[in-house]
Short mmCIF file of N, CA, C and O in Angstrom, two decimals:
data_model
loop_
_atom_site.label_atom_id
_atom_site.label_comp_id
_atom_site.label_asym_id
_atom_site.label_seq_id
_atom_site.Cartn_x
_atom_site.Cartn_y
_atom_site.Cartn_z
N GLN A 1 -12.28 -44.56 19.37
CA GLN A 1 -12.82 -44.07 21.00
C GLN A 1 -11.69 -43.36 21.77
O GLN A 1 -10.62 -44.15 21.88
N VAL A 2 -12.19 -42.48 22.16
CA VAL A 2 -11.37 -41.63 22.75
C VAL A 2 -11.20 -42.01 24.53
O VAL A 2 -12.67 -42.19 24.99
N GLN A 3 -10.12 -42.09 25.01
CA GLN A 3 -10.27 -42.58 26.45
C GLN A 3 -9.27 -41.47 26.89
O GLN A 3 -8.23 -41.24 26.61
N LEU A 4 -9.52 -41.05 28.22
CA LEU A 4 -8.56 -40.11 29.04
C LEU A 4 -8.61 -40.72 30.51
O LEU A 4 -9.66 -40.63 31.00
N VAL A 5 -7.55 -40.98 30.99
CA VAL A 5 -7.32 -41.83 31.91
C VAL A 5 -6.38 -40.93 33.06
O VAL A 5 -4.83 -40.61 32.54
N GLU A 6 -6.57 -40.56 34.06
CA GLU A 6 -5.97 -39.77 34.77
C GLU A 6 -4.91 -40.35 35.87
O GLU A 6 -5.65 -41.58 36.32
N SER A 7 -3.90 -40.12 36.48
CA SER A 7 -3.28 -40.66 37.31
C SER A 7 -2.59 -39.73 38.26
O SER A 7 -2.79 -38.50 37.81
N GLY A 8 -2.06 -40.27 39.62
CA GLY A 8 -1.16 -39.13 40.28
C GLY A 8 -1.86 -38.50 41.63
O GLY A 8 -1.02 -37.79 42.18
N GLY A 9 -3.27 -38.64 41.49
CA GLY A 9 -3.63 -38.06 42.87
C GLY A 9 -3.14 -38.56 44.08
O GLY A 9 -2.16 -39.65 43.90
N GLY A 10 -3.16 -38.18 45.22
CA GLY A 10 -3.12 -38.77 46.47
C GLY A 10 -3.37 -37.56 47.54
O GLY A 10 -3.88 -36.70 47.61
N LEU A 11 -2.89 -38.07 48.70
CA LEU A 11 -2.77 -36.82 50.10
C LEU A 11 -1.33 -36.36 50.24
O LEU A 11 -0.15 -36.96 49.86
N VAL A 12 -1.44 -35.13 50.23
CA VAL A 12 -0.21 -34.35 50.69
C VAL A 12 -0.59 -33.02 51.32
O VAL A 12 -2.00 -32.73 51.81
N GLN A 13 0.48 -32.72 52.37
CA GLN A 13 0.23 -31.79 53.30
C GLN A 13 0.20 -30.54 52.64
O GLN A 13 0.92 -30.27 51.31
N ALA A 14 -0.53 -29.55 53.28
CA ALA A 14 -0.48 -28.10 52.84
C ALA A 14 1.18 -27.51 52.62
O ALA A 14 1.94 -27.77 53.25
N GLY A 15 1.19 -27.08 51.43
CA GLY A 15 2.46 -26.44 51.37
C GLY A 15 3.34 -27.44 50.43
O GLY A 15 4.25 -26.82 49.65
N GLY A 16 2.80 -28.32 50.27
CA GLY A 16 3.32 -29.65 49.39
C GLY A 16 3.10 -29.65 47.45
O GLY A 16 2.17 -28.73 47.25
N SER A 17 3.52 -30.50 47.05
CA SER A 17 3.40 -30.47 45.59
C SER A 17 2.91 -31.80 45.20
O SER A 17 3.12 -32.78 45.86
N LEU A 18 2.00 -31.75 44.12
CA LEU A 18 1.85 -32.96 43.55
C LEU A 18 1.27 -32.79 41.91
O LEU A 18 1.15 -31.71 41.57
N ARG A 19 1.86 -33.67 41.19
CA ARG A 19 1.72 -33.84 39.79
C ARG A 19 0.46 -34.96 39.38
O ARG A 19 0.63 -36.28 39.80
N VAL A 20 -0.62 -34.59 38.75
CA VAL A 20 -1.40 -35.32 38.33
C VAL A 20 -1.21 -35.59 36.60
O VAL A 20 -0.82 -34.28 35.89
N SER A 21 -1.42 -36.45 36.03
CA SER A 21 -1.27 -36.69 34.48
C SER A 21 -2.64 -37.29 33.74
O SER A 21 -3.49 -37.99 34.51
N CYS A 22 -2.70 -36.96 32.77
CA CYS A 22 -3.66 -37.66 32.12
C CYS A 22 -3.06 -38.30 30.71
O CYS A 22 -2.63 -37.78 29.69
N ALA A 23 -3.40 -39.73 30.28
CA ALA A 23 -2.92 -40.47 29.17
C ALA A 23 -4.00 -40.51 28.37
O ALA A 23 -5.11 -41.07 28.83
N ALA A 24 -4.04 -40.04 27.35
CA ALA A 24 -4.95 -39.98 26.07
C ALA A 24 -4.70 -41.11 25.03
O ALA A 24 -3.29 -41.70 24.82
N SER A 25 -5.84 -41.65 24.80
CA SER A 25 -5.62 -42.73 23.48
C SER A 25 -6.99 -42.37 23.00
O SER A 25 -8.18 -41.94 23.42
N GLY A 26 -6.67 -42.71 21.50
CA GLY A 26 -7.96 -42.31 20.63
C GLY A 26 -7.66 -41.08 19.89
O GLY A 26 -8.43 -40.30 19.16
N ARG A 27 -6.84 -40.19 20.53
CA ARG A 27 -6.56 -38.96 19.91
C ARG A 27 -4.87 -38.26 20.31
O ARG A 27 -4.54 -38.85 21.44
N THR A 28 -4.65 -37.43 19.72
CA THR A 28 -3.47 -36.85 19.70
C THR A 28 -3.37 -35.56 20.54
O THR A 28 -3.92 -34.31 20.09
N VAL A 29 -2.84 -35.36 21.81
CA VAL A 29 -3.30 -34.42 22.57
C VAL A 29 -2.65 -33.05 21.86
O VAL A 29 -2.86 -31.74 22.22
N SER A 30 -1.70 -33.06 20.72
CA SER A 30 -1.05 -32.10 20.31
C SER A 30 -1.90 -31.33 19.39
O SER A 30 -1.62 -30.48 18.60
N SER A 31 -2.97 -31.89 19.11
CA SER A 31 -4.17 -31.38 17.92
C SER A 31 -5.37 -30.78 18.80
O SER A 31 -6.21 -30.31 18.10
N TYR A 32 -5.45 -30.97 19.85
CA TYR A 32 -6.72 -30.50 20.74
C TYR A 32 -6.51 -29.53 21.85
O TYR A 32 -5.48 -29.79 22.81
N THR A 33 -7.05 -28.94 21.95
CA THR A 33 -7.27 -28.18 23.49
C THR A 33 -7.20 -29.01 24.32
O THR A 33 -8.84 -29.87 24.36
N MET A 34 -6.66 -29.17 25.39
CA MET A 34 -6.85 -30.03 26.71
C MET A 34 -6.81 -29.09 28.07
O MET A 34 -6.49 -28.08 28.10
N GLY A 35 -7.98 -29.66 28.76
CA GLY A 35 -8.10 -28.87 30.13
C GLY A 35 -8.09 -29.71 31.13
O GLY A 35 -8.43 -31.08 31.21
N TRP A 36 -8.15 -28.99 32.56
CA TRP A 36 -8.29 -29.64 33.76
C TRP A 36 -9.22 -29.01 34.66
O TRP A 36 -9.39 -28.10 34.57
N PHE A 37 -10.17 -30.08 35.00
CA PHE A 37 -11.11 -29.32 35.64
C PHE A 37 -11.19 -29.98 37.30
O PHE A 37 -10.38 -31.09 37.41
N ARG A 38 -11.52 -29.46 38.20
CA ARG A 38 -11.76 -30.19 39.63
C ARG A 38 -13.26 -30.03 40.36
O ARG A 38 -13.95 -29.21 39.73
N GLN A 39 -13.73 -31.09 41.09
CA GLN A 39 -14.79 -30.91 41.94
C GLN A 39 -14.65 -31.24 43.16
O GLN A 39 -14.28 -32.44 43.52
N ALA A 40 -15.14 -30.60 44.20
CA ALA A 40 -14.92 -30.54 45.44
C ALA A 40 -16.35 -31.19 46.03
O ALA A 40 -17.49 -30.79 45.20
N PRO A 41 -16.40 -32.00 47.10
CA PRO A 41 -17.89 -32.33 47.24
C PRO A 41 -18.88 -31.34 47.43
O PRO A 41 -18.44 -30.28 48.31
N GLY A 42 -19.87 -31.33 46.94
CA GLY A 42 -20.96 -30.43 47.51
C GLY A 42 -20.80 -29.33 46.25
O GLY A 42 -21.41 -28.30 46.29
N LYS A 43 -19.83 -29.18 45.51
CA LYS A 43 -19.92 -27.87 44.74
C LYS A 43 -19.76 -28.24 43.26
O LYS A 43 -19.46 -29.52 43.09
N GLU A 44 -19.71 -27.49 42.42
CA GLU A 44 -19.97 -27.51 40.91
C GLU A 44 -18.30 -27.61 40.20
O GLU A 44 -17.41 -27.64 40.81
N ARG A 45 -18.54 -28.74 39.49
CA ARG A 45 -17.33 -28.66 38.64
C ARG A 45 -16.76 -27.31 38.27
O ARG A 45 -17.40 -26.58 37.90
N GLU A 46 -15.31 -27.07 38.36
CA GLU A 46 -14.72 -25.59 38.07
C GLU A 46 -13.35 -25.90 37.17
O GLU A 46 -12.80 -26.93 37.28
N PHE A 47 -13.56 -24.94 36.36
CA PHE A 47 -12.11 -25.05 35.56
C PHE A 47 -10.75 -24.72 36.50
O PHE A 47 -10.89 -23.92 37.31
N VAL A 48 -9.91 -25.52 36.12
CA VAL A 48 -8.38 -25.24 36.75
C VAL A 48 -7.51 -24.58 35.57
O VAL A 48 -6.81 -23.53 36.03
N ALA A 49 -7.24 -25.39 34.47
CA ALA A 49 -6.20 -24.84 33.60
C ALA A 49 -6.88 -25.51 32.04
O ALA A 49 -7.13 -26.17 32.10
N ALA A 50 -6.21 -24.71 31.08
CA ALA A 50 -6.31 -25.14 29.69
C ALA A 50 -5.18 -24.97 29.00
O ALA A 50 -4.09 -23.94 29.11
N LEU A 51 -4.50 -25.86 27.91
CA LEU A 51 -3.52 -25.86 27.01
C LEU A 51 -3.90 -25.83 25.72
O LEU A 51 -4.63 -26.97 25.11
N SER A 52 -3.40 -25.11 24.89
CA SER A 52 -4.11 -25.09 23.36
C SER A 52 -3.39 -26.30 22.55
O SER A 52 -2.19 -26.67 23.20
N TRP A 53 -3.78 -26.35 21.82
CA TRP A 53 -3.65 -27.66 20.68
C TRP A 53 -2.01 -27.18 20.53
O TRP A 53 -1.16 -28.20 20.23
N SER A 54 -1.40 -26.05 19.88
CA SER A 54 -0.38 -25.70 19.95
C SER A 54 0.61 -25.69 20.74
O SER A 54 1.77 -25.65 20.54
N GLY A 55 0.21 -26.04 21.99
CA GLY A 55 1.05 -25.52 23.12
C GLY A 55 1.83 -24.34 23.41
O GLY A 55 2.28 -24.17 24.32
N GLY A 56 1.09 -23.22 22.65
CA GLY A 56 1.72 -21.95 23.18
C GLY A 56 0.54 -20.90 23.84
O GLY A 56 1.41 -20.07 24.08
N SER A 57 -0.16 -21.50 24.26
CA SER A 57 -1.41 -20.93 24.92
C SER A 57 -1.74 -21.64 26.30
O SER A 57 -2.25 -22.75 25.89
N THR A 58 -2.04 -20.83 27.35
CA THR A 58 -2.15 -21.50 28.56
C THR A 58 -3.42 -20.80 29.15
O THR A 58 -3.50 -19.30 28.82
N SER A 59 -4.36 -20.97 29.89
CA SER A 59 -5.26 -20.56 30.76
C SER A 59 -5.28 -20.80 31.85
O SER A 59 -5.18 -22.06 32.06
N TYR A 60 -5.35 -20.42 33.08
CA TYR A 60 -5.44 -20.41 34.40
C TYR A 60 -6.81 -19.76 35.07
O TYR A 60 -6.86 -18.81 35.01
N ALA A 61 -7.11 -20.72 35.90
CA ALA A 61 -8.15 -19.95 36.88
C ALA A 61 -7.41 -19.15 38.13
O ALA A 61 -6.25 -19.46 38.38
N ASP A 62 -8.19 -18.14 38.16
CA ASP A 62 -7.35 -17.35 38.94
C ASP A 62 -6.62 -17.73 40.48
O ASP A 62 -5.62 -17.55 40.97
N SER A 63 -7.35 -18.81 41.13
CA SER A 63 -7.11 -19.30 42.19
C SER A 63 -5.85 -20.20 42.03
O SER A 63 -5.66 -20.59 43.06
N VAL A 64 -5.65 -20.74 40.94
CA VAL A 64 -4.41 -21.38 40.91
C VAL A 64 -3.50 -20.93 40.23
O VAL A 64 -2.00 -21.42 40.21
N LYS A 65 -3.50 -19.81 39.72
CA LYS A 65 -2.26 -18.63 38.97
C LYS A 65 -1.15 -18.64 39.61
O LYS A 65 -1.49 -18.15 40.91
N GLY A 66 0.06 -19.17 39.29
CA GLY A 66 1.10 -18.97 39.70
C GLY A 66 1.47 -20.15 40.89
O GLY A 66 2.72 -20.21 41.59
N ARG A 67 0.70 -21.19 40.77
CA ARG A 67 0.84 -22.41 41.67
C ARG A 67 0.99 -23.61 40.79
O ARG A 67 1.64 -24.62 40.95
N PHE A 68 -0.03 -23.43 40.02
CA PHE A 68 -0.26 -24.66 39.05
C PHE A 68 0.36 -24.63 37.53
O PHE A 68 0.09 -23.42 37.16
N THR A 69 0.94 -25.61 37.10
CA THR A 69 1.14 -25.42 35.65
C THR A 69 0.79 -26.56 34.68
O THR A 69 0.83 -27.81 35.16
N ILE A 70 0.37 -26.65 33.65
CA ILE A 70 -0.41 -27.29 32.91
C ILE A 70 0.83 -27.34 31.62
O ILE A 70 1.47 -26.60 31.25
N SER A 71 1.05 -28.59 31.14
CA SER A 71 1.98 -28.99 30.25
C SER A 71 1.63 -30.48 29.51
O SER A 71 0.54 -31.22 29.90
N ARG A 72 2.69 -30.90 28.46
CA ARG A 72 1.98 -32.20 27.88
C ARG A 72 3.53 -32.56 27.60
O ARG A 72 4.33 -31.75 27.31
N ASP A 73 3.14 -33.73 27.14
CA ASP A 73 4.49 -34.45 26.53
C ASP A 73 3.86 -35.27 25.30
O ASP A 73 3.25 -36.16 25.52
N ASN A 74 4.27 -34.79 24.00
CA ASN A 74 3.78 -35.42 23.06
C ASN A 74 4.20 -36.81 22.67
O ASN A 74 3.33 -37.40 22.43
N ALA A 75 5.49 -36.81 23.24
CA ALA A 75 5.88 -38.57 22.62
C ALA A 75 5.23 -39.40 23.52
O ALA A 75 4.79 -40.77 23.38
N LYS A 76 4.51 -39.05 24.77
CA LYS A 76 3.88 -40.11 25.54
C LYS A 76 2.19 -39.74 25.60
O LYS A 76 1.56 -40.56 25.97
N ASN A 77 2.09 -38.71 24.71
CA ASN A 77 0.63 -38.36 24.29
C ASN A 77 -0.17 -37.99 25.88
O ASN A 77 -1.31 -38.47 25.86
N THR A 78 0.50 -37.67 26.44
CA THR A 78 -0.28 -37.15 27.98
C THR A 78 -0.03 -35.56 28.38
O THR A 78 0.67 -34.80 27.73
N VAL A 79 -0.97 -35.27 29.19
CA VAL A 79 -1.21 -33.42 29.60
C VAL A 79 -1.23 -33.75 31.00
O VAL A 79 -1.75 -34.60 31.82
N SER A 80 -0.23 -33.13 31.86
CA SER A 80 0.03 -33.10 33.39
C SER A 80 -0.50 -31.73 33.65
O SER A 80 -0.43 -30.66 33.05
N LEU A 81 -0.29 -31.88 35.17
CA LEU A 81 -0.79 -30.74 35.92
C LEU A 81 -0.13 -30.65 37.26
O LEU A 81 0.13 -31.42 38.01
N GLN A 82 0.96 -29.80 37.12
CA GLN A 82 1.94 -29.58 38.25
C GLN A 82 1.28 -29.05 39.35
O GLN A 82 1.32 -27.63 38.78
N MET A 83 1.06 -29.41 40.46
CA MET A 83 0.55 -28.40 41.59
C MET A 83 1.49 -28.17 42.56
O MET A 83 2.08 -29.28 43.38
N ASN A 84 1.88 -26.87 42.96
CA ASN A 84 2.75 -26.02 43.95
C ASN A 84 2.25 -25.71 45.16
O ASN A 84 0.92 -25.14 44.59
N SER A 85 2.77 -25.41 46.00
CA SER A 85 2.08 -24.55 47.21
C SER A 85 0.68 -24.90 47.14
O SER A 85 -0.42 -24.23 47.50
N LEU A 86 0.27 -26.15 47.50
CA LEU A 86 -0.88 -26.98 47.70
C LEU A 86 -1.85 -26.19 48.78
O LEU A 86 -1.03 -26.24 49.97
N LYS A 87 -2.70 -25.78 48.54
CA LYS A 87 -3.55 -25.41 49.97
C LYS A 87 -5.02 -26.71 50.10
O LYS A 87 -5.23 -27.44 49.18
N PRO A 88 -5.39 -26.37 51.27
CA PRO A 88 -6.87 -27.29 51.65
C PRO A 88 -7.71 -27.14 50.74
O PRO A 88 -8.47 -28.19 50.38
N GLU A 89 -8.12 -26.08 50.44
CA GLU A 89 -9.14 -25.55 49.54
C GLU A 89 -8.88 -26.02 48.08
O GLU A 89 -9.75 -26.25 47.07
N ASP A 90 -7.67 -26.73 47.65
CA ASP A 90 -7.20 -27.51 46.54
C ASP A 90 -7.91 -28.69 46.66
O ASP A 90 -7.78 -29.75 45.61
N THR A 91 -8.13 -29.33 47.73
CA THR A 91 -8.93 -30.82 47.64
C THR A 91 -9.98 -31.18 46.89
O THR A 91 -10.73 -30.40 46.94
N ALA A 92 -9.96 -31.87 46.16
CA ALA A 92 -11.15 -32.09 45.05
C ALA A 92 -10.80 -33.51 43.93
O ALA A 92 -9.44 -34.01 44.02
N VAL A 93 -11.68 -33.83 43.27
CA VAL A 93 -11.12 -34.95 42.26
C VAL A 93 -10.93 -33.94 41.10
O VAL A 93 -11.55 -33.08 40.54
N TYR A 94 -9.90 -34.21 40.59
CA TYR A 94 -9.44 -33.50 39.41
C TYR A 94 -9.97 -34.48 38.09
O TYR A 94 -9.32 -35.51 37.89
N TYR A 95 -10.27 -33.75 37.25
CA TYR A 95 -10.78 -34.39 35.92
C TYR A 95 -9.89 -33.73 34.63
O TYR A 95 -9.84 -32.70 34.80
N CYS A 96 -9.28 -34.61 33.74
CA CYS A 96 -8.91 -34.21 32.57
C CYS A 96 -9.98 -34.31 31.49
O CYS A 96 -10.97 -34.91 31.52
N ALA A 97 -9.79 -33.08 30.44
CA ALA A 97 -10.82 -32.91 29.36
C ALA A 97 -10.31 -32.40 27.95
O ALA A 97 -9.48 -31.86 28.10
N SER A 98 -11.11 -32.91 27.08
CA SER A 98 -10.70 -32.85 26.01
C SER A 98 -11.80 -31.86 24.96
O SER A 98 -12.99 -32.38 25.12
N VAL A 99 -11.43 -30.99 23.87
CA VAL A 99 -12.42 -30.84 23.11
C VAL A 99 -12.77 -31.77 21.92
O VAL A 99 -11.92 -32.32 21.67
N SER A 100 -13.63 -31.40 20.84
CA SER A 100 -13.66 -32.19 19.87
C SER A 100 -13.35 -31.83 18.50
O SER A 100 -12.68 -32.34 17.85
N ASN A 101 -13.16 -30.12 18.45
CA ASN A 101 -12.34 -29.46 17.38
C ASN A 101 -10.86 -29.49 17.29
O ASN A 101 -10.25 -28.97 18.42
N LYS A 102 -10.27 -29.95 16.46
CA LYS A 102 -9.05 -29.83 15.99
C LYS A 102 -8.59 -28.42 16.05
O LYS A 102 -9.06 -27.78 15.14
N TRP A 103 -7.22 -28.26 16.31
CA TRP A 103 -6.50 -27.09 16.07
C TRP A 103 -7.39 -25.77 16.19
O TRP A 103 -7.32 -25.08 15.49
N LYS A 104 -8.10 -25.69 17.68
CA LYS A 104 -8.94 -24.70 17.95
C LYS A 104 -8.56 -24.20 19.15
O LYS A 104 -8.51 -25.20 19.90
N TRP A 105 -8.47 -22.91 19.60
CA TRP A 105 -8.37 -22.20 20.95
C TRP A 105 -9.55 -21.66 21.05
O TRP A 105 -9.95 -21.10 20.26
N TYR A 106 -9.68 -21.51 22.51
CA TYR A 106 -11.13 -20.75 22.75
C TYR A 106 -10.74 -19.46 23.65
O TYR A 106 -9.82 -19.51 24.31
N GLY A 107 -11.93 -18.60 23.61
CA GLY A 107 -11.95 -17.51 24.59
C GLY A 107 -11.84 -18.03 25.95
O GLY A 107 -12.73 -19.41 26.35
N ARG A 108 -11.55 -17.44 27.50
CA ARG A 108 -11.65 -17.59 28.68
C ARG A 108 -13.02 -17.96 28.73
O ARG A 108 -13.16 -18.89 29.80
N THR A 109 -14.02 -17.68 28.39
CA THR A 109 -15.43 -17.83 28.82
C THR A 109 -15.58 -19.40 28.55
O THR A 109 -16.20 -20.18 29.30
N ASP A 110 -15.23 -19.52 27.16
CA ASP A 110 -15.42 -21.21 26.59
C ASP A 110 -14.43 -22.32 27.54
O ASP A 110 -14.88 -23.16 27.77
N LEU A 111 -13.42 -21.54 27.69
CA LEU A 111 -12.43 -22.71 28.17
C LEU A 111 -12.81 -22.92 29.56
O LEU A 111 -12.66 -24.18 29.91
N GLU A 112 -13.42 -22.03 30.28
CA GLU A 112 -13.95 -22.44 31.54
C GLU A 112 -15.29 -23.09 31.73
O GLU A 112 -15.86 -23.29 32.95
N SER A 113 -15.66 -23.46 30.74
CA SER A 113 -17.34 -24.01 30.73
C SER A 113 -17.13 -25.47 30.34
O SER A 113 -16.39 -25.90 29.57
N PRO A 114 -17.43 -26.21 31.56
CA PRO A 114 -17.45 -27.87 31.06
C PRO A 114 -18.14 -27.92 29.79
O PRO A 114 -17.49 -29.27 29.45
N GLY A 115 -19.07 -27.41 29.40
CA GLY A 115 -19.64 -27.55 28.18
C GLY A 115 -18.98 -27.89 26.82
O GLY A 115 -19.30 -28.16 25.80
N THR A 116 -18.14 -27.14 26.97
CA THR A 116 -17.07 -26.77 25.83
C THR A 116 -16.14 -28.03 25.74
O THR A 116 -15.80 -28.33 24.40
N TYR A 117 -16.27 -28.99 26.62
CA TYR A 117 -15.40 -30.38 26.72
C TYR A 117 -16.38 -31.35 26.27
O TYR A 117 -17.36 -31.66 27.09
N ASP A 118 -15.44 -32.29 25.38
CA ASP A 118 -16.60 -33.65 24.95
C ASP A 118 -16.10 -34.63 25.50
O ASP A 118 -16.81 -35.74 25.45
N TYR A 119 -14.96 -34.71 26.14
CA TYR A 119 -14.43 -36.12 26.41
C TYR A 119 -13.87 -35.67 27.92
O TYR A 119 -12.92 -34.51 28.17
N TRP A 120 -13.95 -36.77 28.86
CA TRP A 120 -13.68 -36.65 30.21
C TRP A 120 -13.11 -37.91 30.48
O TRP A 120 -13.56 -38.88 30.09
N GLY A 121 -12.04 -37.89 31.44
CA GLY A 121 -11.70 -39.27 32.14
C GLY A 121 -12.31 -39.32 33.34
O GLY A 121 -13.50 -38.42 33.84
N GLN A 122 -12.14 -40.13 34.21
CA GLN A 122 -12.46 -40.67 35.64
C GLN A 122 -12.60 -39.86 36.66
O GLN A 122 -13.16 -39.96 37.62
N GLY A 123 -11.36 -39.22 36.75
CA GLY A 123 -10.90 -38.26 37.58
C GLY A 123 -9.94 -39.10 38.47
O GLY A 123 -9.93 -40.12 38.65
N THR A 124 -8.92 -38.20 39.20
CA THR A 124 -8.15 -38.59 39.98
C THR A 124 -8.42 -37.57 41.55
O THR A 124 -8.10 -36.55 41.22
N GLN A 125 -8.41 -38.31 42.67
CA GLN A 125 -8.27 -37.46 43.78
C GLN A 125 -7.44 -36.74 44.07
O GLN A 125 -6.25 -37.42 44.59
N VAL A 126 -7.62 -35.52 44.80
CA VAL A 126 -6.30 -35.08 45.26
C VAL A 126 -6.68 -34.37 46.83
O VAL A 126 -7.63 -33.56 46.60
N THR A 127 -6.26 -34.61 48.08
CA THR A 127 -6.41 -34.18 49.25
C THR A 127 -5.21 -33.74 49.98
O THR A 127 -4.02 -34.16 49.84
N VAL A 128 -5.76 -32.14 50.19
CA VAL A 128 -4.60 -31.72 50.83
C VAL A 128 -4.63 -31.41 52.24
O VAL A 128 -5.81 -31.04 52.49
N SER A 129 -4.05 -31.84 53.05
CA SER A 129 -4.40 -32.07 54.74
C SER A 129 -3.90 -30.67 55.35
O SER A 129 -2.32 -30.36 54.45
N SER A 130 -4.34 -30.04 56.32
CA SER A 130 -3.73 -28.86 57.09
C SER A 130 -2.84 -29.20 58.09
O SER A 130 -2.65 -30.16 58.26
#
């Protein structure tokens, strides 16, 4: 059984930093493409970042490029999202997600689609105050 559990959300002032993490059980993060999405109130879930199974490829939404970094710790079997220079518009529930197919990287369109991912965490709230 695959479980993804996010942690690390909280309240931070604009311009600050926060790191959210996703602990995976039932699968090895180094074998699957992993992604982060977010959903603000009244809005659709949107893509934030993705990391390939090999660790050699990443993809970021234009809105976070240069500010957010996705990474993983193979020993802890976790995937993290380091968020710097946070803005009020980054306020959302952040979700970790995993695809089902091992050792597969996807094109940008597929990476940005929630339908590409089969497993989701429960989400962690990130609030950025102005």
